[in-house]
Tab-separated table of C-alpha atoms and ligand atoms in Angstrom:
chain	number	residue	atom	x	y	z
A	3	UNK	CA	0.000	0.000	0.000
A	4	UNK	CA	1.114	3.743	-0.920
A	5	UNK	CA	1.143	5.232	2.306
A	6	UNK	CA	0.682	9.007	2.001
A	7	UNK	CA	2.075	10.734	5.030
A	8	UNK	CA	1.347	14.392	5.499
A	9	UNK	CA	2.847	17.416	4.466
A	10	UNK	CA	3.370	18.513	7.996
A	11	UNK	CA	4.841	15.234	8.956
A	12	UNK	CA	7.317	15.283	6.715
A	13	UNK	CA	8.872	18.523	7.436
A	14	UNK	CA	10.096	17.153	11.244
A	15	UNK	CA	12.268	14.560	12.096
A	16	UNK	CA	13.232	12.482	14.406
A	17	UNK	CA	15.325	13.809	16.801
A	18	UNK	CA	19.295	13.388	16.130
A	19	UNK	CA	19.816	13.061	19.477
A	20	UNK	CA	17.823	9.906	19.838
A	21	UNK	CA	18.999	8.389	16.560
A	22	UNK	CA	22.911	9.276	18.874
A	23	UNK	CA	21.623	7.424	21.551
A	24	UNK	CA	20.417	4.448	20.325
A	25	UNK	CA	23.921	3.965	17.845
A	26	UNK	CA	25.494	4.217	21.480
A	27	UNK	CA	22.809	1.585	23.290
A	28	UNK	CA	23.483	-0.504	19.809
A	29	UNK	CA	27.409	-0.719	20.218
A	30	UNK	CA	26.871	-1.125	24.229
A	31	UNK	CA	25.063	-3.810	23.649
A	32	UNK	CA	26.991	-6.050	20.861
A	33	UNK	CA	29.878	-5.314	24.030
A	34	UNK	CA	31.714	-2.052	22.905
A	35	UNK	CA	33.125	-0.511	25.635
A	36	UNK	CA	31.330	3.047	25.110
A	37	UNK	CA	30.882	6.480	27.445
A	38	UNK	CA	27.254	7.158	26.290
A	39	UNK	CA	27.699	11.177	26.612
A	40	UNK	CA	24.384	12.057	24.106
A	41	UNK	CA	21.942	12.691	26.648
A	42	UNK	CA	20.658	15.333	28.968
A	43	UNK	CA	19.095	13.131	31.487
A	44	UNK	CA	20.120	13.248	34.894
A	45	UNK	CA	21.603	10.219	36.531
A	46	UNK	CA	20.592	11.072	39.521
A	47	UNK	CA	16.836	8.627	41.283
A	48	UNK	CA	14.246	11.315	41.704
A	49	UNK	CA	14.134	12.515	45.233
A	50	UNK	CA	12.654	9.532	47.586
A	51	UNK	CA	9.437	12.236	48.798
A	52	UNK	CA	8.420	13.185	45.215
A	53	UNK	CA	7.942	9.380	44.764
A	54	UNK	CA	5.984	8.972	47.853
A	55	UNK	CA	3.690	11.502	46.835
A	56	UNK	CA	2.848	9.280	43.582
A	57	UNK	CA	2.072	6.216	45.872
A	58	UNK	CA	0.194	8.200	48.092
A	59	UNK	CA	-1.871	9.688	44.914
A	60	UNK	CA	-3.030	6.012	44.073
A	61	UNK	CA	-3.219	4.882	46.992
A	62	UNK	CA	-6.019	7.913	47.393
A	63	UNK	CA	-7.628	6.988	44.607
A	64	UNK	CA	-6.194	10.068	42.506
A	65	UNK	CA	-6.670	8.021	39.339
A	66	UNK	CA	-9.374	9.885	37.076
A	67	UNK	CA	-9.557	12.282	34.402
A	68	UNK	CA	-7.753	15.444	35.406
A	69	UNK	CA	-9.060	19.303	34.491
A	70	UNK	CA	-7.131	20.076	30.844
A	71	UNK	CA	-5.023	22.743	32.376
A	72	UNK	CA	-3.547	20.987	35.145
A	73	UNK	CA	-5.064	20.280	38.670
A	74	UNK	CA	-5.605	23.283	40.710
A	75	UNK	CA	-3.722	22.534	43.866
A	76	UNK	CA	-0.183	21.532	41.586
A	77	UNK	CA	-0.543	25.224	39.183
A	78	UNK	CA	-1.336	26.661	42.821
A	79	UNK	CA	2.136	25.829	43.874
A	80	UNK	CA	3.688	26.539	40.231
A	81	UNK	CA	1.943	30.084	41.249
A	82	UNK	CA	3.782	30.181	44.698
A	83	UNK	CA	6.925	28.499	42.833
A	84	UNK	CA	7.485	31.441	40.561
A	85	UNK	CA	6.963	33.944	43.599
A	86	UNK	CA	9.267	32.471	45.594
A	87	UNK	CA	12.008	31.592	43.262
A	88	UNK	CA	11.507	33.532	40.729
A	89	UNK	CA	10.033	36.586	42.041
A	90	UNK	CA	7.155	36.634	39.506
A	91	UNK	CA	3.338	36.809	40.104
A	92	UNK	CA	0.977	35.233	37.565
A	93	UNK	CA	-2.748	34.774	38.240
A	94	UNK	CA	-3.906	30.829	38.672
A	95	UNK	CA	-5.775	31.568	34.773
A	96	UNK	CA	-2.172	32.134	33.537
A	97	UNK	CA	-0.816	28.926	34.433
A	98	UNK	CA	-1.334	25.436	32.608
A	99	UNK	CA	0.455	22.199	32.802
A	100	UNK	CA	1.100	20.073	30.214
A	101	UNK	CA	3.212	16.226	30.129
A	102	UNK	CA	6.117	17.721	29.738
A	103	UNK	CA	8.102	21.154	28.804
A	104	UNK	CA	8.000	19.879	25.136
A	105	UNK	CA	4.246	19.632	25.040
A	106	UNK	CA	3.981	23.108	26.454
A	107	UNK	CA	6.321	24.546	23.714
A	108	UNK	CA	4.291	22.749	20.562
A	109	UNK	CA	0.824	23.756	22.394
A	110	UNK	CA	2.185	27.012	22.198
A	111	UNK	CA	3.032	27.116	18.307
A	112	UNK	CA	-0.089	25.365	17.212
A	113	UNK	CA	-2.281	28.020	19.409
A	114	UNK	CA	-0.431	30.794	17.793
A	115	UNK	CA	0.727	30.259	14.579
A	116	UNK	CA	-0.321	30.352	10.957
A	117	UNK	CA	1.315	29.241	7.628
A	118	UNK	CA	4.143	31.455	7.058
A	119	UNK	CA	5.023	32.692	10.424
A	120	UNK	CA	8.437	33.542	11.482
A	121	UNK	CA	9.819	32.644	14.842
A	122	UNK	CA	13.498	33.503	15.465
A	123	UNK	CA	15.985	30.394	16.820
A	124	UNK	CA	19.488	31.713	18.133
A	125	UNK	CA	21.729	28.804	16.822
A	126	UNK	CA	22.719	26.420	18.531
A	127	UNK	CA	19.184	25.484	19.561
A	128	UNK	CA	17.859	22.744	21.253
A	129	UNK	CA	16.431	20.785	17.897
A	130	UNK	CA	12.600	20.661	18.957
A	131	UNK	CA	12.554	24.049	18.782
A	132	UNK	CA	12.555	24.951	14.956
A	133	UNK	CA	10.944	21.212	14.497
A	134	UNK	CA	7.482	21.976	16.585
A	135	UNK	CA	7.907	25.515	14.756
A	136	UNK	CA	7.617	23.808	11.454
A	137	UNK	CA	4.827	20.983	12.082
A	138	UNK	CA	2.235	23.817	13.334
A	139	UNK	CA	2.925	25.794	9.711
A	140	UNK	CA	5.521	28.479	10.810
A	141	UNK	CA	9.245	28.955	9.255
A	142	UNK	CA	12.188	29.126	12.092
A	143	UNK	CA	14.681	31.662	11.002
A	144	UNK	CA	17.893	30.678	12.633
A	145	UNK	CA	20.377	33.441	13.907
A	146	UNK	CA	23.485	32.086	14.425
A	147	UNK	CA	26.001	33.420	17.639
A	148	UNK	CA	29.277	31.847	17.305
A	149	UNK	CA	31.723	31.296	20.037
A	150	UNK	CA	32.875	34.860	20.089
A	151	UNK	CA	29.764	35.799	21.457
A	152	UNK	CA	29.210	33.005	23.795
A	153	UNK	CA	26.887	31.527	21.460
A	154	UNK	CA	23.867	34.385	22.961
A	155	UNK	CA	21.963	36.234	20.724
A	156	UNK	CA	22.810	40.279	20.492
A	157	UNK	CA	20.186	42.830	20.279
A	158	UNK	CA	21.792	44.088	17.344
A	159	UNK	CA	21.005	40.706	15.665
A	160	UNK	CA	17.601	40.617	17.096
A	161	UNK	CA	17.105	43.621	15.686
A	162	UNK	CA	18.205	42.610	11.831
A	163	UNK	CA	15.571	39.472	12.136
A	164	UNK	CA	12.856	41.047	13.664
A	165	UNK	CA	10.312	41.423	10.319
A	166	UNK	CA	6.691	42.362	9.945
A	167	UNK	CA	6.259	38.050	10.101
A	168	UNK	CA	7.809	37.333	13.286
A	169	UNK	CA	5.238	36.109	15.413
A	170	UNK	CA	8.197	34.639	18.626
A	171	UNK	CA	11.611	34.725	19.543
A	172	UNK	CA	13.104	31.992	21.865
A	173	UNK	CA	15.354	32.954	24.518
A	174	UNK	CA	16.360	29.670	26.204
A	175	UNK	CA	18.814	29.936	29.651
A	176	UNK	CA	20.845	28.230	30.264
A	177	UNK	CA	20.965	27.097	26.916
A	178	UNK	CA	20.646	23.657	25.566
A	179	UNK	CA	23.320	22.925	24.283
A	180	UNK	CA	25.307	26.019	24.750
A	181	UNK	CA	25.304	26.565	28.531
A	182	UNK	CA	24.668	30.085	27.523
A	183	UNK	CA	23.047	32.279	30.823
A	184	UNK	CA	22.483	35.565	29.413
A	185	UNK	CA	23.528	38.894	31.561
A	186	UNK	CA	21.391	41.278	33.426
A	187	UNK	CA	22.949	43.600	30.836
A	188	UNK	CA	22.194	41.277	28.091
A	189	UNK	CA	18.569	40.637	28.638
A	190	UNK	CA	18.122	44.975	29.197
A	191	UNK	CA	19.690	45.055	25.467
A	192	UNK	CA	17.295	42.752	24.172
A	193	UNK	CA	14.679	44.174	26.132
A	194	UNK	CA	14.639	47.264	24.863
A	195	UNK	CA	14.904	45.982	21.059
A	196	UNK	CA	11.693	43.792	21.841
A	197	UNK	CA	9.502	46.997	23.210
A	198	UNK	CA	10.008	48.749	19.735
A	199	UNK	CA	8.276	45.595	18.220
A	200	UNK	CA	4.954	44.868	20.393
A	201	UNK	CA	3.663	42.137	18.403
A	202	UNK	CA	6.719	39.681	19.214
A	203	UNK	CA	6.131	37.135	21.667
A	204	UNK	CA	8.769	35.797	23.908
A	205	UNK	CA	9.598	32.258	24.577
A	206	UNK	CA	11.451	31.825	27.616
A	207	UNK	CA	12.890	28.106	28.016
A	208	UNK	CA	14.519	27.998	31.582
A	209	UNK	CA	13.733	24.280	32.080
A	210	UNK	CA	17.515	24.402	33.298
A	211	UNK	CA	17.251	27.726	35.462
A	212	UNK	CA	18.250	25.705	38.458
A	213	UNK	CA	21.252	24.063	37.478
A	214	UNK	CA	23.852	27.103	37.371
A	215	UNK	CA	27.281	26.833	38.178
A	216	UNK	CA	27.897	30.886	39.002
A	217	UNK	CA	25.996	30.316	42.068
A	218	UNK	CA	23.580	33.418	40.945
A	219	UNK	CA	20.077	33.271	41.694
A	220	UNK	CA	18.320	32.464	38.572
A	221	UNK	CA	17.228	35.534	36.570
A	222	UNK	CA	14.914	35.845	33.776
A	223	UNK	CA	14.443	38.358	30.856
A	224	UNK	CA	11.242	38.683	32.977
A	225	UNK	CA	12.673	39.943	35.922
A	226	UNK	CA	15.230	42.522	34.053
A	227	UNK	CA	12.038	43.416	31.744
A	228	UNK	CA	8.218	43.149	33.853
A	229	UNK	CA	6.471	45.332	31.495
A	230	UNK	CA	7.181	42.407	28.755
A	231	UNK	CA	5.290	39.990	30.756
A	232	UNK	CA	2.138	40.206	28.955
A	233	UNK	CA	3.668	39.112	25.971
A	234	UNK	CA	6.197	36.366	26.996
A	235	UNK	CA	5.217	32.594	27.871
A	236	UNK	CA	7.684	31.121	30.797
A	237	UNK	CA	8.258	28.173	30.264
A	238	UNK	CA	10.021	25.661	32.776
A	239	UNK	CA	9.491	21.581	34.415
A	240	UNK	CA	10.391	19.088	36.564
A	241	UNK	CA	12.452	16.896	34.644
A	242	UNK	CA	15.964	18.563	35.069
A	243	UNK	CA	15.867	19.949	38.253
A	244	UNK	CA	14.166	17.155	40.170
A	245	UNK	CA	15.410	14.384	37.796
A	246	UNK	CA	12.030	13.302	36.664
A	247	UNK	CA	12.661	13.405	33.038
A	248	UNK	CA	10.306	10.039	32.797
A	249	UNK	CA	7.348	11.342	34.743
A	250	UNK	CA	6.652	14.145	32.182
A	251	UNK	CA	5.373	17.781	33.546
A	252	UNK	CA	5.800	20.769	32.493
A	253	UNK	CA	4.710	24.404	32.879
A	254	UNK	CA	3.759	27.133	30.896
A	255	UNK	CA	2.745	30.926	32.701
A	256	UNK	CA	2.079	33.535	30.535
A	257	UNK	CA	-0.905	35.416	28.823
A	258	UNK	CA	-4.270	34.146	29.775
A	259	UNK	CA	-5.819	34.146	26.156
A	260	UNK	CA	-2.663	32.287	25.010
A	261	UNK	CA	-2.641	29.809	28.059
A	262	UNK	CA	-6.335	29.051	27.657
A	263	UNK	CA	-5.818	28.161	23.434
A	264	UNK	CA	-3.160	25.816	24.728
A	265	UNK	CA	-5.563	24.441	27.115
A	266	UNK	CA	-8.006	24.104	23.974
A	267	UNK	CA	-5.253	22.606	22.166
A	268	UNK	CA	-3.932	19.943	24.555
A	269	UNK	CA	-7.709	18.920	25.341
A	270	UNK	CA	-7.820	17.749	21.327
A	271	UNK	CA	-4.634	15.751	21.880
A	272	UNK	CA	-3.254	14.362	25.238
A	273	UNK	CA	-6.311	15.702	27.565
A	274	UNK	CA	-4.747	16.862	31.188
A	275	UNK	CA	-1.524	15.496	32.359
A	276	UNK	CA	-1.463	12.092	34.393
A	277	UNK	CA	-3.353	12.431	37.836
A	278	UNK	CA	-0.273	10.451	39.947
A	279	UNK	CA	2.372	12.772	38.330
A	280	UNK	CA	0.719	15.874	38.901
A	281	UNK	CA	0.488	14.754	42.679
A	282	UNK	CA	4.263	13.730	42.272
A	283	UNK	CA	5.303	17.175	40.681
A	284	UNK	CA	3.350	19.353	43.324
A	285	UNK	CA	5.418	17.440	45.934
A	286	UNK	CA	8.670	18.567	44.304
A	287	UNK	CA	7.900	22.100	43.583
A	288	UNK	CA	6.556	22.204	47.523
A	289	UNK	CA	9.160	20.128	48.958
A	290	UNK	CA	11.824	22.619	48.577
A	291	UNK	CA	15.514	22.611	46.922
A	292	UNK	CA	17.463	20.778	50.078
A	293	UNK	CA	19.107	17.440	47.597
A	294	UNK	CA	19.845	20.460	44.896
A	295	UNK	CA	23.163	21.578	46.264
A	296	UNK	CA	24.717	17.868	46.190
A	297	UNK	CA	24.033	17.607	42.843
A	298	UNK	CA	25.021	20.952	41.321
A	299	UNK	CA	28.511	20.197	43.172
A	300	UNK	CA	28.453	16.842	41.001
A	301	UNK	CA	27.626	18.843	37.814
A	302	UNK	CA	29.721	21.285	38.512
A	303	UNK	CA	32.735	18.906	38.858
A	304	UNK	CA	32.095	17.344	35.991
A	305	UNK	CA	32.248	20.400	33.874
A	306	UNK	CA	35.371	21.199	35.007
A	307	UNK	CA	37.053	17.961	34.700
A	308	UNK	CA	36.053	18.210	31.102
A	309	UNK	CA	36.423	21.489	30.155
A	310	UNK	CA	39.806	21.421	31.612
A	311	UNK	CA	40.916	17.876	29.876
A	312	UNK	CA	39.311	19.819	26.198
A	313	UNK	CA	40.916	23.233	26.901
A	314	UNK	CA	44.696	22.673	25.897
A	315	UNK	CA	43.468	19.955	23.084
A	316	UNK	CA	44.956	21.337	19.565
A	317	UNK	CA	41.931	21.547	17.054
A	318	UNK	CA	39.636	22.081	20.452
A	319	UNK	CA	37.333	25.126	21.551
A	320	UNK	CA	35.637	24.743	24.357
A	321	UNK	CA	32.544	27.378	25.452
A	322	UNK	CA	32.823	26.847	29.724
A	323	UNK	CA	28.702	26.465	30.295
A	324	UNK	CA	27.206	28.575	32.801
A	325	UNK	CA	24.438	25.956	33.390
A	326	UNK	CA	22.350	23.301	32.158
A	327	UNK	CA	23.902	19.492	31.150
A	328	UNK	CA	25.948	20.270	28.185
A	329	UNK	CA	30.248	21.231	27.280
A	330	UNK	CA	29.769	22.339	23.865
A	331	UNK	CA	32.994	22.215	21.860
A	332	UNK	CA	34.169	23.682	18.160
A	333	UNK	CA	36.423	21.285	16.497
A	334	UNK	CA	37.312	23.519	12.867
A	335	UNK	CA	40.532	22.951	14.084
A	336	UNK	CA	40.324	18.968	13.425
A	337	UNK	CA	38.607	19.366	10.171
A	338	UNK	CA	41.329	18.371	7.177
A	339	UNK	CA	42.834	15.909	9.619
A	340	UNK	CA	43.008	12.180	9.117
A	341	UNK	CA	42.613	9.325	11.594
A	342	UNK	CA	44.812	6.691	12.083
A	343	UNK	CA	42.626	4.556	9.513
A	344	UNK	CA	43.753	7.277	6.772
A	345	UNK	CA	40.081	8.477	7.232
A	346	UNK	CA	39.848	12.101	6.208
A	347	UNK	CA	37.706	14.216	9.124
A	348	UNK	CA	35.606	16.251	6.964
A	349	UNK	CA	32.811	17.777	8.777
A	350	UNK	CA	31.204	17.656	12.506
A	351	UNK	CA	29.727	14.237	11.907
A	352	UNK	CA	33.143	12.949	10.985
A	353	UNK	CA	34.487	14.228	14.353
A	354	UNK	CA	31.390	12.225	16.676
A	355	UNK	CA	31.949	8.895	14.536
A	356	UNK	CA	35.689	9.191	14.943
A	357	UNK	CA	34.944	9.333	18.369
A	358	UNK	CA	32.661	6.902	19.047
A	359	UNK	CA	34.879	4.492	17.306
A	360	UNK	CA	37.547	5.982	20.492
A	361	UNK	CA	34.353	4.961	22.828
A	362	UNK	CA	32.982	7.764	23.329
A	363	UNK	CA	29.405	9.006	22.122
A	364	UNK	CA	28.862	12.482	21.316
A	365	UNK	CA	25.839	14.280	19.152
A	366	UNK	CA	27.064	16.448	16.217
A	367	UNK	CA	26.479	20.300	16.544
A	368	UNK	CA	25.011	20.205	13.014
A	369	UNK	CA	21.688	18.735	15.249
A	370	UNK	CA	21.775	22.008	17.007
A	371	UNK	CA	22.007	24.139	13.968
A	372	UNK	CA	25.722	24.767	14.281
A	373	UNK	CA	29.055	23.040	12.849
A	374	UNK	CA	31.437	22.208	13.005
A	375	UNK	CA	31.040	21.553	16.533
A	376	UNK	CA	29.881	18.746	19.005
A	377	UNK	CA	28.202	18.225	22.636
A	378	UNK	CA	29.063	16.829	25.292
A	379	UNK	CA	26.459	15.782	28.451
A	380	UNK	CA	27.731	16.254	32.115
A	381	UNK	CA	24.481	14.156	33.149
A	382	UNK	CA	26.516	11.015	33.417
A	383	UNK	CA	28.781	9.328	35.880
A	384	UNK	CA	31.140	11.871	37.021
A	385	UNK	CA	33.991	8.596	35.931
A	386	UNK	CA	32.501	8.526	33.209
A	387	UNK	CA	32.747	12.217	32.599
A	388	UNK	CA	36.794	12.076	33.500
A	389	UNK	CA	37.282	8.822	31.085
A	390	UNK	CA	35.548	10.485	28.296
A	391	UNK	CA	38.070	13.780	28.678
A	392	UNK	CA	41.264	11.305	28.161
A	393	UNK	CA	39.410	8.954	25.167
A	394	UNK	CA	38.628	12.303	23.393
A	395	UNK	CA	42.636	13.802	24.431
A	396	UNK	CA	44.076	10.447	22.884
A	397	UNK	CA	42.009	10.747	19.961
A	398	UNK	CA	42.931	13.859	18.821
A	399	UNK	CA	46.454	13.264	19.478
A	400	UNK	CA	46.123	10.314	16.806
A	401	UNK	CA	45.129	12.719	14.137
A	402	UNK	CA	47.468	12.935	11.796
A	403	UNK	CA	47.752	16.784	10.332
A	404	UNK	CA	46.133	18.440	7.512
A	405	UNK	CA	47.334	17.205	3.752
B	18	PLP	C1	15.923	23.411	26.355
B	18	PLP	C2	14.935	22.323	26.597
B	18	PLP	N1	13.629	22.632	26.646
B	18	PLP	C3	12.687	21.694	26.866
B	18	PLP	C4	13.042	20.364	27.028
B	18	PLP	C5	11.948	19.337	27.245
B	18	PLP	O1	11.729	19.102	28.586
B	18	PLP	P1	10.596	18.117	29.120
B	18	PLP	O2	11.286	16.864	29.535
B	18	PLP	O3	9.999	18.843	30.302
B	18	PLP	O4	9.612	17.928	28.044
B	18	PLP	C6	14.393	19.989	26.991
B	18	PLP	C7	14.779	18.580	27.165
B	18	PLP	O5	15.856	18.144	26.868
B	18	PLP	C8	15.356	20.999	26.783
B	18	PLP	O6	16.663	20.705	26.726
């Protein structure tokens, strides 16, 4: 049979980070010895009270139908989340909860967007970005920021891609995969492009505002910028900061008559998130931040161990993260270079298949919109972490130099 898939369907794809993983899970598994560093999942069990909350939730009989929006009592204590750590207010109809960050994001795009829309993507991005853009109709347009500037967007760039089409920009801190936190000083520079064009809305991704290795508070674009608030949807979760990347919740707050279309939206596809989890998720945002510290120490060691094994590596760049799970490196400097098999290393993708032959597993940069470099998660076995830094140092010592 000549099975027609749909336009829309075909203009996504499955994520490169998965199709990374699996190659890794494949080698593992016919006995390769391989550091599986593709994935921004914590390693860490999710914290012992968050789980009994789910038992308790069955146990109750929490096991119907929940409202579309989220269950009252878990967006009361987003609402009393973003007071307290974010210093943000947002009335209870501004707040809706959706099976994950992801979810939130696409029920965003399909409640706002028509054929043709533009929505600007600072390369690197985190990949579902442009690909939920493009299944609800709209066109990413991708503005690069290279190492020099910390891979952040400028306001002066903002400025040259803002065009009568633009319907969003994304602003995600820390970045996936950058690490990027953007400055107080930043965010007032892009602030004050974005009031001179009122009909852009703002997509703020801080899924990873908790995991920050400055020890700063976590600031938004919202805090630096209140009078933009009626025109920017936060956007944050539980699966990085409480490890429950399985449980699937997410958050959005922002403008009532957008949060109530994505309501409308999600009740045509998933209905309200899963009764247990949404008891599980209020625990964690109520049960305070008291098993954070331990593990930002962990992250935080990690990064260094491989930023500072990368840093003196000849053909190496490495962008030191400010947050989030990811060292993202710039290897132009191996490109031209051949491997011990005579192999010529000829783009990004060259450089992660040289060295996941060397046993380690990295995802190219060109699945974050930007080559020729690669990334690196910290979200893995802080031995792990350390072995990877000396695979990927011997490897590029092997290269032999450019014909
Ligand atoms: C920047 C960013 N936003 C959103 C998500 C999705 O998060 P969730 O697990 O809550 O759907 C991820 C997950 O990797 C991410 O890196």
């Amino acid at each position: 049979m000549n099975l027609r898939l749909s336009r829309r369907v075909q203009r996504v794809s499955l994520s490169a980070n998965a199709a990374a993983k699996s190659r890794a899970t494949e080698l593992r598994e016919a006995g390769r010895d391989i550091l599986d560093l593709t994935t921004g999942e914590p390693d860490f069990d999710t914290p012992e009270h968050i789980k009994q909350a789910a038992y308790a939730a069955i146990a109750a009989g929490a096991t119907k139908y929940t409202p579309t929006p989220g269950v009252k009592a878990l967006r009361l204590a987003v609402q009393r989340k973003l007071q307290r750590e974010n210093r943000l207010d947002y009335p209870l109809a501004g707040i809706v909860i959706a099976n994950g960050a992801k979810q939130i994001i696409f029920n965003a795009f399909a409640a706002t967007l028509d054929d043709g829309d533009e929505v600007l993507v600072p390369t690197p991005y985190w990949p579902s970005f442009p690909d939920s853009v493009r299944f609800n109709g709209g066109e990413p347009v991708f503005i690069e920021c290279e190492l020099d500037q910390g891979c952040k967007l400028s306001a002066e760039q903002l400025q040259q891609h803002i065009g009568e089409r633009t319907r969003w920009l994304i602003l995600n801190g820390p970045g996936n995969p950058s690490g990027a936190v953007y400055s107080v000083a930043e965010l007032q520079a892009i602030a004050a492009v974005l009031r001179r064009h009122p009909q852009v809305l703002i997509l703020l991704d801080e899924l990873y505002e908790h995991i920050r290795f400055d020890g700063q508070p976590a600031h938004s674009l919202l805090n630096v910028a209140p009078d933009l608030q009626a025109r920017c949807l936060l956007v944050g979760g539980v699966s990085k900061t409480y490890a429950m990347t399985g449980w699937r919740i997410g958050f959005g707050a922002g403008p009532q008559v957008l949060t109530a279309a994505m309501a409308v939206v999600q009740s045509q596809s998933t209905s309200g998130a899963s009764s247990v989890v949404q008891a599980a998720a209020l625990a964690a945002f109520d049960g305070g931040l008291d098993f954070l510290p331990e593990q930002l120490a962990a992250y935080h060691r990690r990064r260094d161990l491989l930023v500072n094994a990368l840093r003196d590596i000849d053909g190496l760049e490495v962008l030191e993260p400010q947050g989030g799970f990811f060292v993202f490196v710039r290897c132009a400097g191996l490109l031209g270079r051949y491997r011990p098999d005579g192999v010529r290393l000829n783009n990004d993708a060259d450089v992660v298949a040289y060295l996941l032959d060397e046993g380690v597993a990295a995802v190219a940069g060109s699945a974050y919109g930007l080559s020729p470099w690669f990334r690196l998660s910290i979200a893995t076995a802080t031995g792990s972490v350390a072995e990877a830094g000396r695979r990927i140092a011997h490897a590029c010592r092997q290269l032999r130099g450019a014909a």
